PDB file of C-alpha atoms in Angstrom:
ATOM      1  CA  MET A   1       0.000   0.000   0.000  1.00  0.00           C
ATOM      2  CA  ALA A   2       1.447   3.324  -1.105  1.00  0.00           C
ATOM      3  CA  PHE A   3       1.125   6.187   1.302  1.00  0.00           C
ATOM      4  CA  ARG A   4      -0.689   9.318   0.315  1.00  0.00           C
ATOM      5  CA  LEU A   5       1.874  12.061   0.626  1.00  0.00           C
ATOM      6  CA  GLY A   6       1.063  15.122   2.647  1.00  0.00           C
ATOM      7  CA  GLU A   7       3.089  18.319   2.913  1.00  0.00           C
ATOM      8  CA  LYS A   8       6.741  18.187   1.824  1.00  0.00           C
ATOM      9  CA  ILE A   9       8.835  19.158   4.834  1.00  0.00           C
ATOM     10  CA  GLU A  10      12.313  19.337   3.346  1.00  0.00           C
ATOM     11  CA  THR A  11      14.670  18.027   0.668  1.00  0.00           C
ATOM     12  CA  ASN A  12      18.356  17.148   1.180  1.00  0.00           C
ATOM     13  CA  ASN A  13      21.340  15.917  -0.781  1.00  0.00           C
ATOM     14  CA  LEU A  14      21.902  12.241  -0.122  1.00  0.00           C
ATOM     15  CA  ASP A  15      25.581  12.836   0.548  1.00  0.00           C
ATOM     16  CA  GLU A  16      24.647  14.791   3.706  1.00  0.00           C
ATOM     17  CA  TYR A  17      23.479  11.632   5.498  1.00  0.00           C
ATOM     18  CA  THR A  18      24.340   7.962   5.853  1.00  0.00           C
ATOM     19  CA  PHE A  19      21.439   5.568   6.278  1.00  0.00           C
ATOM     20  CA  VAL A  20      21.772   2.700   8.715  1.00  0.00           C
ATOM     21  CA  GLY A  21      20.707  -0.850   7.994  1.00  0.00           C
ATOM     22  CA  HIS A  22      20.876  -4.508   8.881  1.00  0.00           C
ATOM     23  CA  SER A  23      22.546  -7.350   6.962  1.00  0.00           C
ATOM     24  CA  GLY A  24      23.330  -5.033   4.069  1.00  0.00           C
ATOM     25  CA  GLN A  25      19.750  -3.741   3.844  1.00  0.00           C
ATOM     26  CA  ARG A  26      19.238  -0.032   4.454  1.00  0.00           C
ATOM     27  CA  VAL A  27      16.158   0.727   6.518  1.00  0.00           C
ATOM     28  CA  ILE A  28      15.279   3.624   4.207  1.00  0.00           C
ATOM     29  CA  ASP A  29      14.835   1.211   1.293  1.00  0.00           C
ATOM     30  CA  HIS A  30      12.097  -0.576   3.227  1.00  0.00           C
ATOM     31  CA  ALA A  31      10.377   2.552   4.495  1.00  0.00           C
ATOM     32  CA  ASP A  32       6.921   1.967   3.046  1.00  0.00           C
ATOM     33  CA  LYS A  33       6.822  -1.677   4.166  1.00  0.00           C
ATOM     34  CA  LEU A  34       7.887  -0.759   7.681  1.00  0.00           C
ATOM     35  CA  LEU A  35       5.435   2.117   7.993  1.00  0.00           C
ATOM     36  CA  ASN A  36       2.610  -0.042   6.599  1.00  0.00           C
ATOM     37  CA  MET A  37       3.435  -2.738   9.115  1.00  0.00           C
ATOM     38  CA  ILE A  38       3.281  -0.180  11.948  1.00  0.00           C
ATOM     39  CA  LEU A  39       0.025   1.193  10.536  1.00  0.00           C
ATOM     40  CA  ARG A  40      -1.638  -2.250  10.482  1.00  0.00           C
ATOM     41  CA  HIS A  41      -0.185  -3.667  13.694  1.00  0.00           C
ATOM     42  CA  GLU A  42      -2.522  -3.964  16.676  1.00  0.00           C
ATOM     43  CA  LEU A  43      -0.023  -2.057  18.857  1.00  0.00           C
ATOM     44  CA  GLY A  44       0.537   0.592  16.221  1.00  0.00           C
ATOM     45  CA  GLY A  45      -1.951   2.504  14.101  1.00  0.00           C
ATOM     46  CA  PRO A  46      -2.092   5.848  12.258  1.00  0.00           C
ATOM     47  CA  ASP A  47      -0.931   7.932  15.225  1.00  0.00           C
ATOM     48  CA  VAL A  48       2.227   5.838  15.587  1.00  0.00           C
ATOM     49  CA  ALA A  49       3.017   5.538  11.870  1.00  0.00           C
ATOM     50  CA  SER A  50       2.452   9.251  11.235  1.00  0.00           C
ATOM     51  CA  LEU A  51       5.415  10.161  13.446  1.00  0.00           C
ATOM     52  CA  PHE A  52       7.771   8.978  10.721  1.00  0.00           C
ATOM     53  CA  ALA A  53       7.908  11.177   7.629  1.00  0.00           C
ATOM     54  CA  ILE A  54       7.614   9.397   4.273  1.00  0.00           C
ATOM     55  CA  PRO A  55      10.894   9.456   2.313  1.00  0.00           C
ATOM     56  CA  ARG A  56      11.028   9.769  -1.476  1.00  0.00           C
ATOM     57  CA  PHE A  57      14.112   9.765  -3.715  1.00  0.00           C
ATOM     58  CA  ASP A  58      14.389  11.796  -6.895  1.00  0.00           C
ATOM     59  CA  ASP A  59      14.890   9.991 -10.214  1.00  0.00           C
ATOM     60  CA  ASN A  60      18.676  10.210  -9.997  1.00  0.00           C
ATOM     61  CA  ARG A  61      18.692   9.182  -6.340  1.00  0.00           C
ATOM     62  CA  ARG A  62      20.810  12.198  -5.513  1.00  0.00           C
ATOM     63  CA  HIS A  63      18.239  13.895  -3.302  1.00  0.00           C
ATOM     64  CA  ILE A  64      15.713  12.728  -0.754  1.00  0.00           C
ATOM     65  CA  SER A  65      12.504  14.522   0.191  1.00  0.00           C
ATOM     66  CA  TRP A  66      10.542  13.966   3.365  1.00  0.00           C
ATOM     67  CA  PHE A  67       6.755  14.167   3.331  1.00  0.00           C
ATOM     68  CA  SER A  68       4.350  14.423   6.220  1.00  0.00           C
ATOM     69  CA  HIS A  69       1.244  12.271   6.564  1.00  0.00           C
ATOM     70  CA  HIS A  70      -0.626  15.571   7.050  1.00  0.00           C
ATOM     71  CA  THR A  71      -1.316  18.540   4.785  1.00  0.00           C
ATOM     72  CA  GLY A  72      -0.451  22.119   5.621  1.00  0.00           C
ATOM     73  CA  ALA A  73       2.688  23.920   6.697  1.00  0.00           C
ATOM     74  CA  HIS A  74       4.791  22.402   9.473  1.00  0.00           C
ATOM     75  CA  GLN A  75       6.570  24.277  12.233  1.00  0.00           C
ATOM     76  CA  PRO A  76       9.970  23.395  13.758  1.00  0.00           C
ATOM     77  CA  PHE A  77       9.603  21.759  17.169  1.00  0.00           C
ATOM     78  CA  TRP A  78      12.429  23.717  18.806  1.00  0.00           C
ATOM     79  CA  GLU A  79      10.781  27.061  17.998  1.00  0.00           C
ATOM     80  CA  GLN A  80       7.561  26.236  19.864  1.00  0.00           C
ATOM     81  CA  PRO A  81       6.617  27.443  23.355  1.00  0.00           C
ATOM     82  CA  ASP A  82       7.435  25.169  26.263  1.00  0.00           C
ATOM     83  CA  ASP A  83       3.836  24.074  26.850  1.00  0.00           C
ATOM     84  CA  ILE A  84       3.531  22.845  23.271  1.00  0.00           C
ATOM     85  CA  GLN A  85       6.923  21.127  23.467  1.00  0.00           C
ATOM     86  CA  GLN A  86       5.766  19.355  26.634  1.00  0.00           C
ATOM     87  CA  ASP A  87       2.599  18.138  24.899  1.00  0.00           C
ATOM     88  CA  VAL A  88       4.635  16.899  21.941  1.00  0.00           C
ATOM     89  CA  LEU A  89       7.093  15.085  24.218  1.00  0.00           C
ATOM     90  CA  LEU A  90       4.223  13.132  25.755  1.00  0.00           C
ATOM     91  CA  LYS A  91       3.063  12.085  22.297  1.00  0.00           C
ATOM     92  CA  LEU A  92       6.603  11.136  21.288  1.00  0.00           C
ATOM     93  CA  LYS A  93       7.037   9.053  24.443  1.00  0.00           C
ATOM     94  CA  SER A  94       3.824   7.199  23.690  1.00  0.00           C
ATOM     95  CA  THR A  95       4.930   6.481  20.123  1.00  0.00           C
ATOM     96  CA  TYR A  96       8.377   5.439  21.319  1.00  0.00           C
ATOM     97  CA  GLN A  97       6.841   2.926  23.721  1.00  0.00           C
ATOM     98  CA  SER A  98       4.571   1.611  20.948  1.00  0.00           C
ATOM     99  CA  ILE A  99       7.538   0.964  18.638  1.00  0.00           C
ATOM    100  CA  LYS A 100       9.312  -0.896  21.448  1.00  0.00           C
ATOM    101  CA  ALA A 101       6.168  -2.943  22.128  1.00  0.00           C
ATOM    102  CA  ILE A 102       5.716  -3.836  18.441  1.00  0.00           C
ATOM    103  CA  GLU A 103       9.358  -4.933  18.267  1.00  0.00           C
ATOM    104  CA  GLU A 104       8.924  -7.280  21.230  1.00  0.00           C
ATOM    105  CA  HIS A 105       5.672  -8.634  19.824  1.00  0.00           C
ATOM    106  CA  ILE A 106       7.023  -9.548  16.403  1.00  0.00           C
ATOM    107  CA  LYS A 107      10.214 -11.043  17.835  1.00  0.00           C
ATOM    108  CA  ALA A 108       8.073 -13.966  18.948  1.00  0.00           C
ATOM    109  CA  SER A 109       7.079 -14.769  15.350  1.00  0.00           C
ATOM    110  CA  SER A 110       8.563 -17.745  13.481  1.00  0.00           C
ATOM    111  CA  ASP A 111       7.946 -16.092  10.104  1.00  0.00           C
ATOM    112  CA  PRO A 112      11.355 -15.057   8.664  1.00  0.00           C
ATOM    113  CA  ASN A 113       9.791 -12.069   6.874  1.00  0.00           C
ATOM    114  CA  VAL A 114       8.304 -10.824  10.110  1.00  0.00           C
ATOM    115  CA  MET A 115      11.621 -11.417  11.881  1.00  0.00           C
ATOM    116  CA  ALA A 116      13.265  -9.139   9.338  1.00  0.00           C
ATOM    117  CA  TYR A 117      10.926  -6.386  10.499  1.00  0.00           C
ATOM    118  CA  ALA A 118      11.957  -7.053  14.091  1.00  0.00           C
ATOM    119  CA  ARG A 119      15.568  -6.385  13.119  1.00  0.00           C
ATOM    120  CA  MET A 120      14.708  -3.285  11.108  1.00  0.00           C
ATOM    121  CA  LEU A 121      12.213  -1.684  13.476  1.00  0.00           C
ATOM    122  CA  PRO A 122      14.716  -0.370  16.087  1.00  0.00           C
ATOM    123  CA  LEU A 123      16.539   1.471  13.316  1.00  0.00           C
ATOM    124  CA  LEU A 124      13.605   3.864  13.018  1.00  0.00           C
ATOM    125  CA  LEU A 125      14.670   5.273  16.388  1.00  0.00           C
ATOM    126  CA  ASN A 126      18.085   6.264  15.012  1.00  0.00           C
ATOM    127  CA  PHE A 127      17.936  10.002  14.303  1.00  0.00           C
ATOM    128  CA  PRO A 128      20.789  12.336  13.433  1.00  0.00           C
ATOM    129  CA  GLU A 129      21.775  14.541  16.334  1.00  0.00           C
ATOM    130  CA  PRO A 130      20.686  17.102  17.382  1.00  0.00           C
ATOM    131  CA  VAL A 131      17.389  15.197  17.180  1.00  0.00           C
ATOM    132  CA  GLU A 132      15.280  18.328  17.710  1.00  0.00           C
ATOM    133  CA  TYR A 133      16.339  19.676  14.313  1.00  0.00           C
ATOM    134  CA  HIS A 134      14.442  16.829  12.657  1.00  0.00           C
ATOM    135  CA  LEU A 135      11.156  17.276  14.519  1.00  0.00           C
ATOM    136  CA  PHE A 136       8.268  19.223  12.981  1.00  0.00           C
ATOM    137  CA  LEU A 137       4.676  19.892  14.022  1.00  0.00           C
ATOM    138  CA  LYS A 138       1.328  20.214  12.327  1.00  0.00           C
ATOM    139  CA  ASN A 139      -1.539  20.985  14.714  1.00  0.00           C
ATOM    140  CA  ASN A 140       0.779  19.832  17.514  1.00  0.00           C
ATOM    141  CA  GLN A 141       1.159  16.423  15.843  1.00  0.00           C
ATOM    142  CA  PRO A 142       4.865  15.555  15.536  1.00  0.00           C
ATOM    143  CA  THR A 143       6.558  14.317  12.392  1.00  0.00           C
ATOM    144  CA  CYS A 144      10.204  13.224  12.289  1.00  0.00           C
ATOM    145  CA  THR A 145      12.435  13.389   9.255  1.00  0.00           C
ATOM    146  CA  HIS A 146      15.752  11.591   8.660  1.00  0.00           C
ATOM    147  CA  TRP A 147      14.862   8.600  10.799  1.00  0.00           C
ATOM    148  CA  GLY A 148      17.255   5.707  10.184  1.00  0.00           C
ATOM    149  CA  ALA A 149      20.082   8.096   9.293  1.00  0.00           C
ATOM    150  CA  ASN A 150      23.302   9.559  10.703  1.00  0.00           C
ATOM    151  CA  LYS A 151      24.675  13.012   9.959  1.00  0.00           C
ATOM    152  CA  SER A 152      28.061  11.442   9.226  1.00  0.00           C
ATOM    153  CA  ILE A 153      29.643   8.517   7.411  1.00  0.00           C
ATOM    154  CA  ALA A 154      28.938   6.243  10.385  1.00  0.00           C
ATOM    155  CA  THR A 155      26.777   3.256   9.463  1.00  0.00           C
ATOM    156  CA  SER A 156      26.341   1.920  12.985  1.00  0.00           C
ATOM    157  CA  SER A 157      22.946   2.563  14.548  1.00  0.00           C
ATOM    158  CA  GLN A 158      21.822   3.616  17.992  1.00  0.00           C
ATOM    159  CA  ASP A 159      18.609   4.698  19.634  1.00  0.00           C
ATOM    160  CA  THR A 160      18.950   8.487  19.770  1.00  0.00           C
ATOM    161  CA  LEU A 161      15.241   9.220  20.232  1.00  0.00           C
ATOM    162  CA  GLY A 162      15.018   7.720  23.741  1.00  0.00           C
ATOM    163  CA  PRO A 163      17.942   9.729  25.178  1.00  0.00           C
ATOM    164  CA  PHE A 164      16.616  12.852  23.451  1.00  0.00           C
ATOM    165  CA  LEU A 165      13.223  12.463  25.132  1.00  0.00           C
ATOM    166  CA  GLU A 166      14.894  12.196  28.547  1.00  0.00           C
ATOM    167  CA  SER A 167      17.271  15.114  28.042  1.00  0.00           C
ATOM    168  CA  TRP A 168      14.644  17.435  26.539  1.00  0.00           C
ATOM    169  CA  GLN A 169      12.233  16.632  29.357  1.00  0.00           C
ATOM    170  CA  GLU A 170      14.936  17.549  31.872  1.00  0.00           C
ATOM    171  CA  ARG A 171      15.528  20.755  29.899  1.00  0.00           C
ATOM    172  CA  LEU A 172      11.856  21.698  30.216  1.00  0.00           C
ATOM    173  CA  ASN A 173      11.845  20.723  33.900  1.00  0.00           C
ATOM    174  CA  HIS A 174      14.907  22.912  34.486  1.00  0.00           C
ATOM    175  CA  LYS A 175      13.282  25.870  32.732  1.00  0.00           C
ATOM    176  CA  ARG A 176      10.162  25.417  34.859  1.00  0.00           C
ATOM    177  CA  ARG A 177      12.254  25.314  38.023  1.00  0.00           C
ATOM    178  CA  MET A 178      14.129  28.444  36.954  1.00  0.00           C
ATOM    179  CA  ALA A 179      10.883  30.287  36.149  1.00  0.00           C
ATOM    180  CA  GLN A 180       9.375  29.252  39.482  1.00  0.00           C
ATOM    181  CA  GLU A 181      12.502  30.365  41.325  1.00  0.00           C
ATOM    182  CA  ALA A 182      12.495  33.693  39.484  1.00  0.00           C
ATOM    183  CA  ALA A 183       8.829  34.248  40.392  1.00  0.00           C
ATOM    184  CA  GLU A 184       9.480  33.365  44.033  1.00  0.00           C
ATOM    185  CA  ASN A 185      12.512  35.663  44.137  1.00  0.00           C
ATOM    186  CA  ALA A 186      10.504  38.499  42.606  1.00  0.00           C
ATOM    187  CA  LYS A 187       7.848  38.020  45.276  1.00  0.00           C
ATOM    188  CA  ARG A 188      10.514  37.926  47.974  1.00  0.00           C
ATOM    189  CA  ALA A 189      12.179  41.041  46.586  1.00  0.00           C
ATOM    190  CA  GLU A 190       8.846  42.846  46.639  1.00  0.00           C
ATOM    191  CA  THR A 191       8.319  41.808  50.274  1.00  0.00           C
ATOM    192  CA  PHE A 192      11.817  42.868  51.304  1.00  0.00           C
ATOM    193  CA  MET A 193      11.783  46.187  49.511  1.00  0.00           C
ATOM    194  CA  GLY A 194       8.332  47.077  50.827  1.00  0.00           C
ATOM    195  CA  ARG A 195       9.325  46.411  54.424  1.00  0.00           C
ATOM    196  CA  LEU A 196      12.741  48.053  54.092  1.00  0.00           C
ATOM    197  CA  THR A 197      11.206  51.154  52.540  1.00  0.00           C
ATOM    198  CA  ARG A 198       8.507  51.453  55.199  1.00  0.00           C
ATOM    199  CA  ALA A 199      11.132  51.004  57.929  1.00  0.00           C
ATOM    200  CA  GLY A 200      13.402  53.646  56.406  1.00  0.00           C
ATOM    201  CA  ALA A 201      16.263  51.172  55.985  1.00  0.00           C
ATOM    202  CA  LYS A 202      19.433  52.083  54.131  1.00  0.00           C
ATOM    203  CA  ILE A 203      20.622  50.279  51.009  1.00  0.00           C
ATOM    204  CA  GLY A 204      24.371  50.220  50.465  1.00  0.00           C
ATOM    205  CA  ASN A 205      27.295  48.531  48.782  1.00  0.00           C
ATOM    206  CA  ILE A 206      26.373  45.422  50.758  1.00  0.00           C
ATOM    207  CA  THR A 207      22.962  44.970  52.353  1.00  0.00           C
ATOM    208  CA  VAL A 208      21.852  41.971  54.394  1.00  0.00           C
ATOM    209  CA  SER A 209      18.187  41.919  55.371  1.00  0.00           C
ATOM    210  CA  LEU A 210      16.012  39.568  57.417  1.00  0.00           C
ATOM    211  CA  VAL A 211      12.213  39.214  57.281  1.00  0.00           C
ATOM    212  CA  TRP A 212       9.817  36.899  59.087  1.00  0.00           C
ATOM    213  CA  ASN A 213       6.057  36.845  59.567  1.00  0.00           C
ATOM    214  CA  ASP A 214       5.215  36.784  63.263  1.00  0.00           C
ATOM    215  CA  ILE A 215       5.628  38.979  66.343  1.00  0.00           C
ATOM    216  CA  ASN A 216       8.537  37.027  67.808  1.00  0.00           C
ATOM    217  CA  ASP A 217      12.012  38.511  68.096  1.00  0.00           C
ATOM    218  CA  LEU A 218      14.521  37.145  65.577  1.00  0.00           C
ATOM    219  CA  ASP A 219      17.911  38.793  65.314  1.00  0.00           C
ATOM    220  CA  LEU A 220      20.361  39.201  62.464  1.00  0.00           C
ATOM    221  CA  HIS A 221      24.040  38.662  63.300  1.00  0.00           C
ATOM    222  CA  ILE A 222      27.087  39.016  61.027  1.00  0.00           C
ATOM    223  CA  ALA A 223      30.480  37.731  62.180  1.00  0.00           C
ATOM    224  CA  CYS A 224      33.299  39.754  60.592  1.00  0.00           C
ATOM    225  CA  PRO A 225      36.734  38.388  59.590  1.00  0.00           C
ATOM    226  CA  ASN A 226      38.427  40.505  62.298  1.00  0.00           C
ATOM    227  CA  GLY A 227      36.472  38.792  65.101  1.00  0.00           C
ATOM    228  CA  GLU A 228      33.887  41.552  65.580  1.00  0.00           C
ATOM    229  CA  THR A 229      30.125  40.865  65.323  1.00  0.00           C
ATOM    230  CA  ILE A 230      27.337  43.157  64.174  1.00  0.00           C
ATOM    231  CA  ASN A 231      24.067  42.537  66.061  1.00  0.00           C
ATOM    232  CA  PHE A 232      21.621  44.267  68.384  1.00  0.00           C
ATOM    233  CA  THR A 233      24.238  44.529  71.149  1.00  0.00           C
ATOM    234  CA  ASN A 234      26.921  45.911  68.841  1.00  0.00           C
ATOM    235  CA  LYS A 235      25.258  47.849  66.077  1.00  0.00           C
ATOM    236  CA  PHE A 236      28.464  49.232  64.480  1.00  0.00           C
ATOM    237  CA  ALA A 237      31.441  47.004  63.555  1.00  0.00           C
ATOM    238  CA  CYS A 238      33.894  46.385  60.685  1.00  0.00           C
ATOM    239  CA  GLY A 239      32.358  49.219  58.661  1.00  0.00           C
ATOM    240  CA  GLY A 240      28.797  47.873  58.814  1.00  0.00           C
ATOM    241  CA  MET A 241      25.737  49.009  60.720  1.00  0.00           C
ATOM    242  CA  LEU A 242      22.541  47.425  62.028  1.00  0.00           C
ATOM    243  CA  ASP A 243      20.107  50.202  61.158  1.00  0.00           C
ATOM    244  CA  ILE A 244      16.764  48.408  61.613  1.00  0.00           C
ATOM    245  CA  ASP A 245      15.912  46.126  64.560  1.00  0.00           C
ATOM    246  CA  ARG A 246      12.263  45.068  64.919  1.00  0.00           C
ATOM    247  CA  ASN A 247      10.296  43.271  67.673  1.00  0.00           C
ATOM    248  CA  ALA A 248      12.979  43.967  70.256  1.00  0.00           C
ATOM    249  CA  GLN A 249      10.403  45.349  72.742  1.00  0.00           C
ATOM    250  CA  ALA A 250       7.056  43.873  73.807  1.00  0.00           C
ATOM    251  CA  ASN A 251       5.324  47.259  73.438  1.00  0.00           C
ATOM    252  CA  SER A 252       6.291  47.703  69.752  1.00  0.00           C
ATOM    253  CA  LEU A 253       5.660  44.337  68.118  1.00  0.00           C
ATOM    254  CA  VAL A 254       4.728  44.056  64.418  1.00  0.00           C
ATOM    255  CA  ALA A 255       3.602  41.051  62.376  1.00  0.00           C
ATOM    256  CA  ASP A 256       5.730  42.021  59.356  1.00  0.00           C
ATOM    257  CA  PRO A 257       9.159  42.666  60.912  1.00  0.00           C
ATOM    258  CA  VAL A 258      12.450  43.351  59.168  1.00  0.00           C
ATOM    259  CA  GLU A 259      16.076  43.747  60.250  1.00  0.00           C
ATOM    260  CA  ASN A 260      18.823  45.257  58.161  1.00  0.00           C
ATOM    261  CA  ILE A 261      22.633  45.429  58.243  1.00  0.00           C
ATOM    262  CA  VAL A 262      24.262  47.661  55.667  1.00  0.00           C
ATOM    263  CA  TRP A 263      27.689  48.734  54.454  1.00  0.00           C
ATOM    264  CA  THR A 264      27.250  52.064  52.695  1.00  0.00           C
ATOM    265  CA  ARG A 265      30.797  51.689  51.362  1.00  0.00           C
ATOM    266  CA  SER A 266      32.802  48.618  50.449  1.00  0.00           C
ATOM    267  CA  PRO A 267      34.096  46.946  53.632  1.00  0.00           C
ATOM    268  CA  THR A 268      37.772  47.546  54.325  1.00  0.00           C
ATOM    269  CA  VAL A 269      38.148  44.345  56.345  1.00  0.00           C
ATOM    270  CA  LYS A 270      39.045  41.576  53.910  1.00  0.00           C
ATOM    271  CA  GLY A 271      37.966  37.986  54.394  1.00  0.00           C
ATOM    272  CA  THR A 272      34.798  35.942  54.870  1.00  0.00           C
ATOM    273  CA  TYR A 273      31.694  37.306  56.590  1.00  0.00           C
ATOM    274  CA  GLU A 274      29.256  34.818  58.166  1.00  0.00           C
ATOM    275  CA  VAL A 275      25.536  35.576  58.403  1.00  0.00           C
ATOM    276  CA  TYR A 276      23.457  34.065  61.227  1.00  0.00           C
ATOM    277  CA  VAL A 277      19.872  34.331  62.420  1.00  0.00           C
ATOM    278  CA  HIS A 278      19.113  33.895  66.141  1.00  0.00           C
ATOM    279  CA  TYR A 279      15.682  33.295  67.677  1.00  0.00           C
ATOM    280  CA  TYR A 280      16.047  35.565  70.712  1.00  0.00           C
ATOM    281  CA  ARG A 281      12.591  35.702  72.293  1.00  0.00           C
ATOM    282  CA  ARG A 282       9.058  34.377  71.770  1.00  0.00           C
ATOM    283  CA  PHE A 283       6.124  36.767  72.140  1.00  0.00           C
ATOM    284  CA  ASP A 284       3.206  34.922  70.501  1.00  0.00           C
ATOM    285  CA  GLY A 285       2.837  32.160  73.109  1.00  0.00           C
ATOM    286  CA  LYS A 286       2.913  29.428  70.469  1.00  0.00           C
ATOM    287  CA  SER A 287       5.291  26.488  70.095  1.00  0.00           C
ATOM    288  CA  ALA A 288       5.654  26.446  66.308  1.00  0.00           C
ATOM    289  CA  PRO A 289       9.025  27.476  64.801  1.00  0.00           C
ATOM    290  CA  SER A 290       9.387  30.801  63.007  1.00  0.00           C
ATOM    291  CA  THR A 291      10.285  30.735  59.313  1.00  0.00           C
ATOM    292  CA  PHE A 292      12.457  33.476  57.869  1.00  0.00           C
ATOM    293  CA  ASP A 293      14.036  34.772  54.677  1.00  0.00           C
ATOM    294  CA  VAL A 294      17.394  36.498  54.306  1.00  0.00           C
ATOM    295  CA  ARG A 295      18.283  38.706  51.368  1.00  0.00           C
ATOM    296  CA  LEU A 296      21.946  39.302  50.521  1.00  0.00           C
ATOM    297  CA  GLN A 297      22.638  42.118  48.088  1.00  0.00           C
ATOM    298  CA  LYS A 298      26.294  42.494  47.111  1.00  0.00           C
ATOM    299  CA  ALA A 299      27.924  44.117  44.085  1.00  0.00           C
ATOM    300  CA  GLY A 300      24.603  44.388  42.272  1.00  0.00           C
ATOM    301  CA  LYS A 301      23.734  40.709  42.724  1.00  0.00           C
ATOM    302  CA  THR A 302      20.960  39.474  45.006  1.00  0.00           C
ATOM    303  CA  THR A 303      20.461  36.051  46.549  1.00  0.00           C
ATOM    304  CA  PHE A 304      17.737  34.758  48.850  1.00  0.00           C
ATOM    305  CA  HIS A 305      18.033  32.199  51.637  1.00  0.00           C
ATOM    306  CA  ASN A 306      15.469  30.765  54.023  1.00  0.00           C
ATOM    307  CA  GLY A 307      15.127  28.661  57.127  1.00  0.00           C
ATOM    308  CA  GLN A 308      13.202  28.170  60.345  1.00  0.00           C
ATOM    309  CA  LEU A 309      14.099  28.363  64.029  1.00  0.00           C
ATOM    310  CA  LYS A 310      12.777  27.473  67.439  1.00  0.00           C
ATOM    311  CA  GLU A 311      13.298  29.735  70.430  1.00  0.00           C
ATOM    312  CA  ASN A 312      16.967  30.119  71.454  1.00  0.00           C
ATOM    313  CA  GLU A 313      18.232  28.442  68.276  1.00  0.00           C
ATOM    314  CA  THR A 314      20.836  30.007  65.960  1.00  0.00           C
ATOM    315  CA  GLN A 315      21.249  29.124  62.302  1.00  0.00           C
ATOM    316  CA  HIS A 316      24.089  29.891  59.912  1.00  0.00           C
ATOM    317  CA  VAL A 317      22.494  31.195  56.735  1.00  0.00           C
ATOM    318  CA  VAL A 318      25.108  32.308  54.205  1.00  0.00           C
ATOM    319  CA  SER A 319      28.697  33.532  53.804  1.00  0.00           C
ATOM    320  CA  PHE A 320      30.162  36.221  51.584  1.00  0.00           C
ATOM    321  CA  SER A 321      33.735  37.275  50.953  1.00  0.00           C
ATOM    322  CA  ILE A 322      35.425  40.617  50.423  1.00  0.00           C
TER     323      ILE A 322
END
């Protein structure tokens, strides 16, 4: 059965690629038979077969064109938004598992012709790398070109689709984590800046700020390289200053406290500075720990750190060097 060709995706010189095979038979020369077998197999079907573009040689067999099973213009996978890429990955994973299942199913056959398919079928999962450059979409339905080929003179085959699916999924996961972290940091920055502004805090060359969300008394401490410490008992040391200290007195408690230590100029004491948070006193009468966030702004870069403490506990939060 000849396939009805859909939209032509691309055409290439044959000398750009080397097609893999088995026992001297190139998989590309059996493309229609393989795709028909996938189409008719109980574990396959149109959705599985349509992943693989239909190859056609020109009369001189110097060029190869790849046709979709669908009509209409196709879009490169790698140019699509992340949500569409995620949807396509799920479809690709399903098709990948179907090909693996068909391979295992036909391996059990005693028919030598069917066994030949079992040897050829894994070669469909051999794509030139980078794999994403051979993925195209029509209505979010993926089509792959250059299956069964290497972008080199190498004739050995390997499953490149499976590793691609894993690595691209991790790429999307990483981008999601980065976006979530950026959103959380933006929210934290808004919280810090709002409280610092309302408190009249200074912002300097280095600024270390502490926020928490109850009426208990948490304290910010910084141990300097010269042995001095900046805290509520020693507000000025090693060029820095504790300029905001909240919830220190029972008659002036707030539920949105902030503390701030600032160097308006670059510290002259060289070395490593250690930042600590100490839970000094409980005012709310509860037993739950207090959670906190620390913002370190240094040389135009900002980092956020968090933790939680019970009464009388001290926690090392972050270090910075001068």
